[in-house]
XYZ file of C-alpha atoms in Angstrom:
727
model
C 121.852 131.738 158.843
C 121.396 135.436 158.213
C 123.145 136.941 155.251
C 126.142 139.183 156.077
C 127.185 142.200 154.059
C 130.765 142.509 152.959
C 132.451 145.810 153.849
C 132.925 148.290 150.991
C 136.359 147.675 149.510
C 136.370 150.321 146.856
C 134.251 153.175 145.651
C 134.170 151.692 142.167
C 133.127 148.231 143.265
C 129.658 147.185 142.165
C 129.684 143.847 143.953
C 127.317 144.284 146.860
C 126.609 140.767 148.021
C 127.457 137.150 147.638
C 125.086 134.239 148.016
C 124.875 132.654 151.453
C 126.911 129.576 152.198
C 124.989 126.380 151.966
C 127.101 123.970 153.985
C 127.113 125.593 157.479
C 130.457 127.268 156.737
C 130.609 130.941 157.717
C 130.900 133.348 154.898
C 132.470 135.990 157.112
C 135.867 137.138 155.781
C 138.754 135.467 157.504
C 140.403 138.848 158.207
C 137.665 139.888 160.667
C 138.717 139.025 164.273
C 135.392 139.894 165.792
C 133.145 137.099 166.871
C 129.620 136.927 165.699
C 127.268 139.363 167.386
C 125.226 136.422 168.660
C 125.588 132.683 168.758
C 124.889 130.888 165.567
C 121.545 129.157 165.577
C 120.694 125.914 163.839
C 120.537 126.734 160.087
C 117.141 126.681 158.498
C 117.001 124.243 155.543
C 116.878 126.101 152.199
C 114.294 124.797 149.735
C 115.380 124.701 146.117
C 113.678 123.542 142.946
C 114.919 120.352 141.261
C 116.136 122.440 138.315
C 118.300 124.644 140.559
C 119.572 121.624 142.497
C 120.592 119.878 139.261
C 122.219 123.058 137.990
C 124.151 123.521 141.221
C 125.283 119.909 141.327
C 126.374 119.878 137.712
C 128.318 123.094 138.027
C 129.875 122.173 141.399
C 131.162 118.904 139.977
C 132.300 120.328 136.638
C 135.985 119.993 135.899
C 137.352 122.462 135.113
C 134.637 124.912 136.361
C 133.380 127.536 133.954
C 134.545 130.978 135.172
C 131.607 132.896 136.599
C 131.130 136.612 136.564
C 132.205 136.771 140.191
C 135.429 134.849 139.592
C 136.240 136.932 136.557
C 135.668 140.076 138.580
C 137.823 138.863 141.507
C 140.640 137.957 139.164
C 140.524 141.411 137.663
C 141.034 143.168 141.035
C 144.206 143.804 143.004
C 144.820 141.237 145.710
C 144.932 143.936 148.416
C 141.410 144.976 147.693
C 139.951 141.467 147.923
C 139.196 139.563 151.088
C 139.369 135.826 150.384
C 136.563 133.618 151.685
C 137.211 131.046 154.347
C 138.710 127.754 153.293
C 136.190 125.196 152.159
C 133.420 127.632 151.378
C 134.301 128.329 147.750
C 132.642 125.362 146.110
C 129.388 125.947 147.870
C 129.550 129.668 147.207
C 130.335 129.249 143.521
C 127.713 126.588 143.029
C 125.049 128.530 144.823
C 125.978 131.711 142.998
C 125.764 130.073 139.567
C 122.542 128.336 140.388
C 120.974 131.446 141.760
C 122.408 134.041 139.349
C 123.491 132.288 136.137
C 120.658 129.741 136.285
C 118.147 132.531 136.590
C 119.558 134.157 133.431
C 119.158 130.904 131.482
C 115.578 130.550 132.676
C 114.752 134.082 131.636
C 116.294 133.468 128.212
C 114.250 130.294 127.750
C 110.995 132.014 128.709
C 111.410 135.388 127.043
C 109.118 136.086 124.077
C 110.759 137.601 120.994
C 108.499 139.353 118.483
C 111.151 141.149 116.435
C 110.068 141.487 112.805
C 106.418 140.569 113.297
C 103.795 142.620 111.457
C 100.643 142.451 113.559
C 98.620 144.160 110.842
C 99.016 141.001 108.754
C 97.921 138.799 111.671
C 94.660 140.506 112.672
C 93.238 137.450 114.447
C 96.215 136.939 116.770
C 97.838 138.672 119.752
C 100.776 138.126 122.073
C 100.256 135.488 124.770
C 98.739 136.973 127.925
C 101.545 135.461 130.009
C 104.926 133.993 129.407
C 105.222 130.261 129.170
C 106.018 128.462 132.412
C 108.115 125.937 130.520
C 111.273 126.401 128.473
C 110.530 127.302 124.885
C 110.744 124.696 122.119
C 113.532 125.064 119.601
C 110.982 125.995 116.960
C 110.598 129.480 118.479
C 114.121 130.319 117.369
C 112.560 130.499 113.895
C 109.096 131.846 114.618
C 106.633 133.416 116.995
C 104.273 132.095 119.669
C 100.904 133.817 119.391
C 97.364 133.151 120.584
C 93.946 133.757 119.104
C 92.301 137.031 120.073
C 88.991 135.403 120.911
C 90.377 132.133 122.290
C 93.588 132.917 124.133
C 94.047 129.306 125.185
C 94.646 128.301 121.578
C 98.345 128.702 120.822
C 99.746 129.086 117.297
C 103.179 129.081 115.734
C 104.026 131.664 113.063
C 106.991 130.715 110.853
C 109.184 133.810 110.724
C 110.471 133.142 107.192
C 106.981 132.496 105.819
C 105.647 135.591 107.607
C 108.388 137.887 106.346
C 108.073 136.539 102.790
C 104.243 136.738 102.954
C 103.798 133.030 102.263
C 101.165 132.916 105.007
C 99.295 135.812 103.403
C 99.139 133.828 100.156
C 97.647 130.844 101.987
C 100.593 128.542 101.299
C 101.316 127.478 104.873
C 103.492 128.672 107.728
C 100.821 128.990 110.456
C 100.235 126.022 112.798
C 98.097 125.261 115.837
C 100.494 124.018 118.542
C 98.113 123.975 121.495
C 98.584 120.216 121.896
C 101.922 119.571 120.163
C 104.590 121.277 118.091
C 105.068 118.386 115.662
C 103.389 120.108 112.717
C 105.524 123.215 113.113
C 108.722 121.172 113.462
C 107.848 119.193 110.333
C 107.264 122.439 108.444
C 110.631 123.836 109.491
C 112.395 120.630 108.405
C 111.143 120.826 104.815
C 113.959 121.121 102.233
C 113.169 124.572 100.896
C 114.641 128.061 101.232
C 114.557 129.459 104.778
C 113.766 126.061 106.262
C 115.565 122.693 106.293
C 116.014 123.150 110.063
C 116.222 120.905 113.130
C 116.710 121.574 116.842
C 120.453 121.323 116.173
C 120.342 123.924 113.425
C 120.293 123.690 109.614
C 120.291 120.146 108.229
C 123.232 119.014 106.164
C 121.832 117.935 102.805
C 122.624 114.337 101.938
C 124.122 113.647 98.553
C 121.288 112.271 96.424
C 121.784 109.131 94.385
C 122.243 109.852 90.723
C 122.821 113.245 89.147
C 123.013 116.215 91.561
C 120.731 119.012 90.400
C 121.615 122.685 90.634
C 118.829 123.179 93.162
C 120.251 120.424 95.377
C 123.677 122.006 95.145
C 122.282 125.295 96.427
C 120.305 123.540 99.169
C 123.486 121.759 100.260
C 125.206 125.122 100.629
C 127.636 124.636 97.760
C 129.130 127.775 96.298
C 128.143 127.827 92.625
C 129.520 130.568 90.426
C 126.981 132.816 88.718
C 128.005 131.956 85.158
C 127.938 128.233 86.003
C 124.497 128.500 87.577
C 123.171 130.405 84.563
C 124.625 127.848 82.169
C 123.108 124.830 83.928
C 119.963 126.356 85.371
C 116.523 127.170 83.962
C 115.313 123.589 83.432
C 112.729 123.632 80.617
C 109.737 122.100 82.406
C 107.301 122.683 79.542
C 109.665 121.251 76.948
C 110.344 118.192 79.093
C 106.629 117.591 79.628
C 105.919 117.911 75.914
C 108.682 115.437 75.062
C 107.357 113.045 77.712
C 103.825 113.180 76.317
C 105.054 112.604 72.765
C 106.965 109.551 74.022
C 103.785 108.239 75.648
C 101.760 108.743 72.478
C 104.300 107.494 69.941
C 105.194 104.389 71.947
C 101.588 103.722 72.976
C 102.314 103.722 76.716
C 99.521 104.160 79.282
C 99.194 107.537 81.019
C 99.726 105.801 84.353
C 103.326 105.046 83.317
C 104.444 108.452 84.587
C 103.047 107.951 88.080
C 104.670 104.594 88.819
C 107.340 104.716 91.572
C 109.937 102.933 89.434
C 109.609 105.386 86.564
C 109.818 108.385 88.882
C 112.878 106.913 90.619
C 114.565 106.500 87.232
C 113.825 110.132 86.365
C 115.039 111.289 89.782
C 118.289 109.399 89.315
C 118.891 111.062 85.947
C 117.785 114.550 86.997
C 115.767 115.476 90.094
C 114.344 118.455 88.235
C 112.862 116.086 85.638
C 111.202 113.977 88.325
C 109.785 117.110 89.960
C 108.350 118.196 86.593
C 106.352 114.975 86.186
C 102.672 114.906 87.008
C 101.458 113.125 90.128
C 98.122 111.863 88.759
C 96.782 110.343 85.541
C 94.181 113.100 85.324
C 96.897 115.750 85.202
C 98.636 113.907 82.369
C 95.382 113.650 80.422
C 94.685 117.347 80.955
C 98.129 118.285 79.638
C 97.731 116.016 76.601
C 94.441 117.666 75.685
C 95.914 121.133 76.261
C 98.825 120.235 73.993
C 96.404 118.900 71.380
C 94.413 122.146 71.438
C 97.587 124.210 71.152
C 98.692 122.243 68.074
C 95.296 122.332 66.353
C 95.806 125.825 64.780
C 98.973 124.535 63.097
C 97.047 121.561 61.706
C 94.287 123.842 60.432
C 96.889 126.038 58.751
C 98.490 122.988 57.100
C 95.120 121.754 55.843
C 94.239 125.188 54.470
C 97.417 125.124 52.383
C 96.663 121.792 50.707
C 96.704 121.763 46.910
C 94.274 118.861 46.725
C 90.915 118.068 48.181
C 91.036 116.682 51.707
C 90.073 113.024 51.857
C 89.011 111.389 55.113
C 89.191 107.920 56.618
C 87.873 106.880 60.007
C 87.357 103.728 62.015
C 86.161 102.749 65.461
C 88.346 101.762 68.381
C 87.233 100.438 71.755
C 89.218 100.481 74.980
C 90.087 97.266 76.769
C 86.947 95.900 78.354
C 84.713 97.830 75.956
C 84.017 100.669 78.382
C 84.687 103.528 75.959
C 84.494 103.837 72.185
C 86.399 106.266 69.979
C 86.665 107.072 66.291
C 90.046 107.809 64.822
C 89.827 110.413 62.038
C 92.664 110.809 59.510
C 92.989 113.443 56.783
C 94.755 112.575 53.504
C 95.903 115.408 51.241
C 98.747 116.860 49.195
C 100.421 119.736 51.031
C 101.792 122.935 49.503
C 104.973 121.096 48.468
C 102.978 118.394 46.674
C 103.803 115.757 49.298
C 101.044 113.299 50.190
C 100.262 113.615 53.899
C 98.327 111.237 56.162
C 97.517 113.268 59.253
C 95.485 112.061 62.260
C 93.315 115.008 63.245
C 90.831 113.807 65.854
C 89.802 111.001 68.188
C 86.225 111.832 69.231
C 84.541 109.645 71.806
C 81.329 108.063 70.591
C 78.966 107.138 73.404
C 76.028 104.829 72.888
C 75.279 102.806 69.778
C 77.614 103.331 66.822
C 74.830 104.057 64.382
C 75.480 105.711 61.059
C 73.788 108.916 62.228
C 75.913 109.067 65.390
C 79.093 108.499 63.391
C 78.102 111.182 60.868
C 77.481 113.716 63.644
C 80.906 113.086 65.190
C 82.681 113.342 61.822
C 80.771 116.511 60.904
C 81.879 118.148 64.162
C 85.492 117.294 63.375
C 85.281 118.620 59.822
C 83.811 121.900 61.078
C 86.506 122.253 63.756
C 89.224 122.025 61.089
C 87.529 124.268 58.558
C 86.964 121.502 55.999
C 84.056 122.800 53.945
C 82.023 121.140 51.218
C 84.121 122.537 48.376
C 87.330 121.175 49.929
C 85.988 117.803 51.069
C 87.076 114.827 48.994
C 86.448 111.093 49.363
C 85.906 108.802 52.336
C 87.933 105.583 52.551
C 86.264 103.141 54.961
C 85.819 99.458 55.643
C 82.762 97.504 54.530
C 80.596 97.935 57.657
C 76.991 98.850 56.826
C 76.881 101.645 59.410
C 79.602 103.365 57.385
C 77.251 103.379 54.383
C 74.596 105.060 56.541
C 77.122 107.569 57.892
C 78.248 108.614 54.401
C 74.626 108.989 53.318
C 74.010 111.361 56.251
C 77.164 113.357 55.490
C 76.173 113.526 51.816
C 72.920 115.254 52.749
C 74.775 117.787 54.889
C 77.652 118.495 52.493
C 75.661 118.013 49.271
C 77.507 115.277 47.414
C 76.626 111.928 45.852
C 77.223 109.366 48.599
C 78.005 106.426 46.289
C 80.587 108.495 44.403
C 82.493 109.562 47.527
C 82.316 106.278 49.445
C 85.483 104.271 48.729
C 86.361 100.942 50.320
C 89.556 99.899 52.039
C 91.173 97.535 49.545
C 93.192 95.703 52.173
C 90.044 95.026 54.184
C 88.384 93.651 51.055
C 91.362 91.415 50.322
C 91.127 90.222 53.914
C 87.571 89.021 53.276
C 88.659 87.290 50.084
C 91.510 85.600 51.923
C 89.137 84.426 54.660
C 86.867 82.953 51.990
C 89.783 81.087 50.398
C 90.683 79.605 53.768
C 87.264 78.830 55.222
C 84.804 78.990 52.291
C 81.677 80.553 53.801
C 79.662 81.357 50.676
C 76.750 78.965 50.062
C 76.610 79.991 46.416
C 80.032 78.436 45.983
C 78.815 74.917 46.830
C 77.563 74.280 43.297
C 74.745 72.125 44.664
C 71.000 72.243 44.349
C 68.884 74.154 46.847
C 67.877 70.899 48.530
C 71.521 70.004 49.171
C 72.505 73.360 50.706
C 71.864 72.302 54.313
C 73.802 69.064 53.959
C 76.691 70.802 52.224
C 76.718 73.544 54.860
C 76.934 70.900 57.604
C 79.843 69.220 55.820
C 81.609 72.565 55.451
C 81.125 73.404 59.132
C 82.672 70.077 60.067
C 85.508 70.604 57.622
C 86.269 74.114 58.953
C 86.349 72.680 62.460
C 88.018 69.304 61.964
C 89.615 69.595 58.521
C 93.319 70.254 57.999
C 93.098 74.033 58.252
C 90.893 73.957 61.323
C 93.107 71.337 62.975
C 96.260 73.299 62.202
C 94.823 76.506 63.675
C 93.798 74.571 66.806
C 97.259 73.030 67.144
C 98.950 76.422 66.731
C 96.682 78.067 69.293
C 97.273 75.236 71.789
C 100.922 76.278 72.021
C 100.422 79.095 74.522
C 102.262 78.161 77.733
C 106.004 77.984 78.481
C 105.729 74.216 78.771
C 104.065 73.831 75.359
C 106.518 76.225 73.685
C 109.447 74.235 75.071
C 107.834 70.950 74.002
C 107.373 72.283 70.455
C 110.991 73.479 70.350
C 112.082 70.012 71.446
C 110.223 68.391 68.555
C 111.806 70.867 66.145
C 115.240 69.720 67.331
C 114.163 66.091 67.003
C 112.904 66.702 63.456
C 116.181 68.410 62.579
C 118.140 65.352 63.708
C 116.524 63.381 60.891
C 117.668 65.884 58.250
C 121.081 66.272 56.622
C 123.223 69.028 58.094
C 122.653 71.389 55.162
C 118.870 70.980 55.375
C 118.450 71.633 59.065
C 116.422 74.628 60.208
C 116.967 76.877 63.151
C 114.420 76.605 65.953
C 111.482 78.919 65.180
C 108.392 80.062 67.045
C 104.939 79.206 65.674
C 103.144 82.093 63.968
C 99.570 82.535 65.152
C 96.866 83.833 62.791
C 94.875 86.947 63.708
C 91.357 87.278 62.313
C 91.644 91.006 61.568
C 94.897 90.621 59.627
C 94.482 88.323 56.663
C 98.197 88.088 55.925
C 98.781 86.585 59.365
C 97.125 83.416 57.992
C 99.620 83.415 55.174
C 102.485 83.779 57.664
C 101.017 81.019 59.871
C 100.614 78.598 56.949
C 104.043 79.403 55.553
C 105.682 78.714 58.921
C 103.600 75.539 59.391
C 104.652 74.247 55.971
C 108.289 74.842 56.864
C 107.900 73.113 60.263
C 105.571 70.359 59.048
C 107.609 67.539 60.625
C 107.755 69.266 64.001
C 104.000 69.936 63.976
C 103.337 66.282 63.140
C 105.531 65.075 66.017
C 103.966 67.573 68.408
C 100.415 66.547 67.442
C 101.336 62.844 67.588
C 102.697 63.290 71.125
C 99.421 64.738 72.386
C 97.308 62.220 70.464
C 99.229 59.280 71.988
C 99.035 60.849 75.437
C 95.260 61.221 75.200
C 94.927 57.620 73.934
C 96.706 56.356 77.064
C 94.673 58.618 79.342
C 91.423 57.473 77.725
C 92.420 53.808 78.133
C 93.315 54.355 81.775
C 89.977 56.085 82.392
C 88.109 53.243 80.681
C 89.786 50.640 82.911
C 88.576 52.491 85.989
C 85.158 53.250 84.498
C 85.951 56.951 84.782
C 84.937 59.761 82.478
C 87.372 60.494 79.688
C 89.573 63.523 80.425
C 88.874 66.747 78.562
C 90.953 67.235 75.431
C 90.649 69.184 72.166
C 89.055 67.256 69.308
C 92.256 67.170 67.285
C 93.982 65.162 70.027
C 91.509 62.330 69.414
C 92.034 62.385 65.642
C 94.727 60.742 63.566
C 96.773 63.908 63.281
C 97.755 65.728 60.111
C 98.447 63.380 57.228
C 100.682 64.271 54.317
C 97.610 64.671 52.089
C 96.161 67.140 54.543
C 99.038 69.519 53.948
C 98.251 69.928 50.257
C 95.406 72.460 50.766
C 97.641 74.420 53.108
C 100.313 74.627 50.451
C 97.714 75.786 47.919
C 96.466 78.460 50.323
C 100.022 79.538 51.103
C 100.869 79.803 47.426
C 97.636 81.637 46.680
C 98.123 84.281 49.366
C 101.818 84.739 48.695
C 101.349 87.632 46.284
C 99.546 89.826 48.852
C 101.500 89.059 51.973
C 102.533 92.644 52.652
C 99.730 94.805 53.961
C 99.328 98.134 52.163
C 101.525 97.262 49.186
C 98.694 97.962 46.750
C 97.157 100.907 48.555
C 97.238 103.323 45.594
C 93.771 103.815 44.161
C 94.988 103.579 40.557
C 96.051 99.967 41.238
C 92.729 98.780 42.689
C 91.159 97.751 39.365
C 94.329 96.054 38.010
C 94.809 94.131 41.266
C 91.201 92.925 41.348
C 91.535 91.792 37.741
C 94.644 89.860 38.696
C 93.025 88.238 41.753
C 89.918 87.180 39.834
C 91.926 85.704 36.985
C 94.121 83.713 39.350
C 91.135 82.384 41.306
C 89.510 81.317 38.054
C 92.718 79.577 36.988
C 92.964 77.747 40.316
C 89.353 76.567 40.166
C 89.427 75.527 36.488
C 91.009 72.059 37.066
C 88.069 71.109 39.313
C 85.340 71.981 36.793
C 84.902 68.417 35.487
C 85.766 66.489 38.648
C 83.072 64.262 40.142
C 83.746 64.525 43.853
C 81.179 61.778 44.601
C 82.423 59.222 42.056
C 83.923 56.835 44.622
C 85.304 56.709 48.147
C 88.808 57.731 47.057
C 87.606 60.717 45.008
C 89.013 64.160 45.787
C 87.386 66.203 48.499
C 85.646 69.318 47.190
C 86.738 71.589 50.053
C 89.421 73.412 48.101
C 87.139 73.848 45.087
C 84.380 75.232 47.320
C 86.791 77.643 48.964
C 88.176 78.867 45.648
C 84.665 79.476 44.343
C 83.734 81.278 47.569
C 86.785 83.504 47.279
C 86.026 84.279 43.625
C 82.427 85.145 44.508
C 83.578 87.498 47.274
C 86.134 89.166 45.017
C 83.610 89.567 42.205
C 81.043 91.148 44.536
C 83.464 93.842 45.628
C 84.812 94.280 42.120
C 81.290 95.147 40.977
C 81.008 97.688 43.802
C 83.879 99.609 42.231
C 81.377 100.774 39.609
C 79.557 102.807 42.269
C 82.339 105.391 42.349
C 83.981 106.820 39.214
C 87.139 107.525 41.224
C 88.642 104.073 40.620
C 88.259 104.210 36.847
C 89.350 107.864 36.718
C 92.494 107.101 38.729
C 93.490 104.432 36.207
C 92.766 106.615 33.180
C 94.660 109.621 34.560
C 97.759 107.661 35.485
C 100.423 107.811 32.746
C 101.338 104.151 33.127
C 97.837 102.657 33.484
C 95.835 105.000 31.226
C 95.110 102.336 28.574
C 94.702 99.416 30.972
C 90.894 99.297 31.075
C 90.548 99.729 27.306
C 92.666 96.626 26.787
C 91.459 94.533 29.751
C 87.789 95.240 28.974
C 88.090 95.074 25.197
C 85.376 92.410 25.065
C 83.133 94.323 27.511
C 82.014 97.365 25.573
C 79.145 98.131 27.957
C 81.593 98.337 30.880
C 83.692 100.901 29.046
C 80.669 102.949 27.958
C 79.304 103.186 31.495
C 82.703 103.896 33.049
C 83.534 106.631 30.507
C 80.203 108.375 31.094
C 80.795 108.495 34.855
C 84.334 109.681 34.318
C 83.232 112.565 32.082
C 80.764 113.741 34.744
C 83.496 113.672 37.353
C 85.925 115.490 35.076
C 83.444 118.261 34.420
C 82.686 118.789 38.109
C 86.244 118.631 39.365
C 88.145 121.908 39.363
C 91.787 121.520 40.420
C 92.988 124.388 42.624
C 96.343 124.746 41.001
C 98.468 122.916 38.471
C 101.375 121.016 39.891
C 104.031 118.695 38.576
C 103.220 115.027 39.091
C 105.886 112.586 40.123
C 105.670 108.849 39.532
C 108.067 106.125 40.494
C 108.869 103.147 38.355
C 106.778 100.220 39.620
C 108.644 97.228 40.983
C 108.395 93.972 39.110
C 106.277 91.114 40.480
C 103.543 88.752 39.323
C 100.849 91.431 39.319
C 103.067 93.859 37.401
C 103.857 91.207 34.828
C 100.155 90.514 34.354
C 99.441 94.231 33.942
C 102.285 94.674 31.446
C 100.985 91.745 29.438
C 97.556 93.365 29.173
C 98.931 96.814 28.339
C 101.183 95.445 25.616
C 98.326 93.847 23.654
C 98.135 95.493 20.224
C 99.515 98.775 21.629
C 100.716 101.405 19.143
C 102.616 104.633 19.797
C 99.469 106.645 18.986
C 97.600 104.902 21.820
C 100.033 106.266 24.380
C 98.663 109.799 23.842
C 96.406 110.801 26.730
C 92.996 111.451 25.203
C 91.986 113.505 28.253
C 94.808 116.043 27.885
């Protein structure tokens, strides 16, 4: 049907037409009496797009209908000036009008390109699209621009408006995405929880309340109104301070660097403070880099502290290998008296030592460390090391470089030496201690090997080490309870764990033997249980002509007899005086302690001097005698090595309490005193103290060693002898 014009109703009316009716209802005003100029022909079907059809249907069926521009205009006019449409045509007219007019406005809004705020000079490789999009725009373009490449206009890109305005794109930190195939990357970028973003198609995201402590940053992101003074009071999280504290915790508690990257640890930090979790490193390499940077930043302070020392700087070092033996390091510690006269033990370096740990390689690493800390020849003191031969070679190499007498400066770790003596007392490994002829050495050595393996000490160590699973620990606890049931109430012991000996710590053997002596009944019951079990299993295997089941040798023995515990008690008693590592670390006590150890070993071995261990079958075994002699031999060897350095003798002579000790203890050894005094005089002449300082000494505690020392010092002592002849 042809469209009909409405007559002009007013000079100020701007409404010139109305959309044609769509349901074969005439749109001619009802007030016109004239018939149509020609008969109405069959209406031609009007083709509409699915979008317009859906829009028309949705708006026609809406209840109540949204007022259109036309309706608003009609309602604003006087009734006399408006000719109402025919009945029944309104719905079709309104629907068609909204679909044709309003729908077209929505389409234009969805397709229009908005480039407000864009700076094309900062996007030289991009231009506007050559044509508008045929599809409605994605929600992402509310927050950015759609551009194309200048030389490939089919490649479409999204420019984040916030990142463009704030020049984040210029700095190469994101905000520009290829959306030719999909807009997912751009949508993900806009959804990130950071300023100017945190967006979805429905608008800004509402921040969820995080578990744990809410950080100030999260409060701002959630849109909370935080007062300025409050924000200033709680803000400015100290990232560097937190990282430093974290690293010191790792180092002091000996945690692995990977601890900081574990999800559980990071979740714990996030719960306490999200800012703390964000400050943590994301890789082990980053942690290691920070640790080394912190170490280098602290080094000048260490150098300054060392330069202010009032004593020479003494050095100790030892090797350390990572688990699996992949990397080897040398820990280097400086020992000195600081400006306040306080003795300091300060770790200064941990150089990695690749390849063989030869003396030359060790010397090179130590020399590099000394140079880095400004420790020159005139300030270098003594080296305190263990008894490894490569340490002797290293000191010899350093002596050539720093021009000192290697034997004089090479001191030995006393605790390490006592460890070797303790091992000898327990296992007796010195052939010279057998007291046999050369022809009998091999036989005696075979006997000693068997005794170390199957004797009481060897059996006890095997039994202790067999207790290593939850089942065996529970079984041993059960036998402790059973043993307690046989004791009076006042003599019962609480259930204890077995103490296991460690080869590198001699006093762990003392602790193991002491605990074993206390729990002797429980150990006997535990060993008897396994021995009886193996007897039954062996008998069962024999009946079936099967191979005997595997079992430790001690399970096929007769267990630990009462007589077998006697050597353990001797060893326990013997080691009791040195059970605390480091108690006798002062150099002025080295000679008195060695004198005490040697005298006690001699006293222990003296009762066996006239015993014939081969007299008859019931004669005493010579194992304990052999071990005592081996321990004495080891102690005597290292005691003689003390003569190599005058420092030990000088330390005794210069100490107010011990100054007369050697004169009294060596009264019958004039040649010892002559040699020691000559070395001491040479040292005294060469040593030039930097500055006089007051010396402080503490009253020594009383124990067996102190009593022995006092007894020696009190021999024939007169008041005149207390005067220091070196003053």
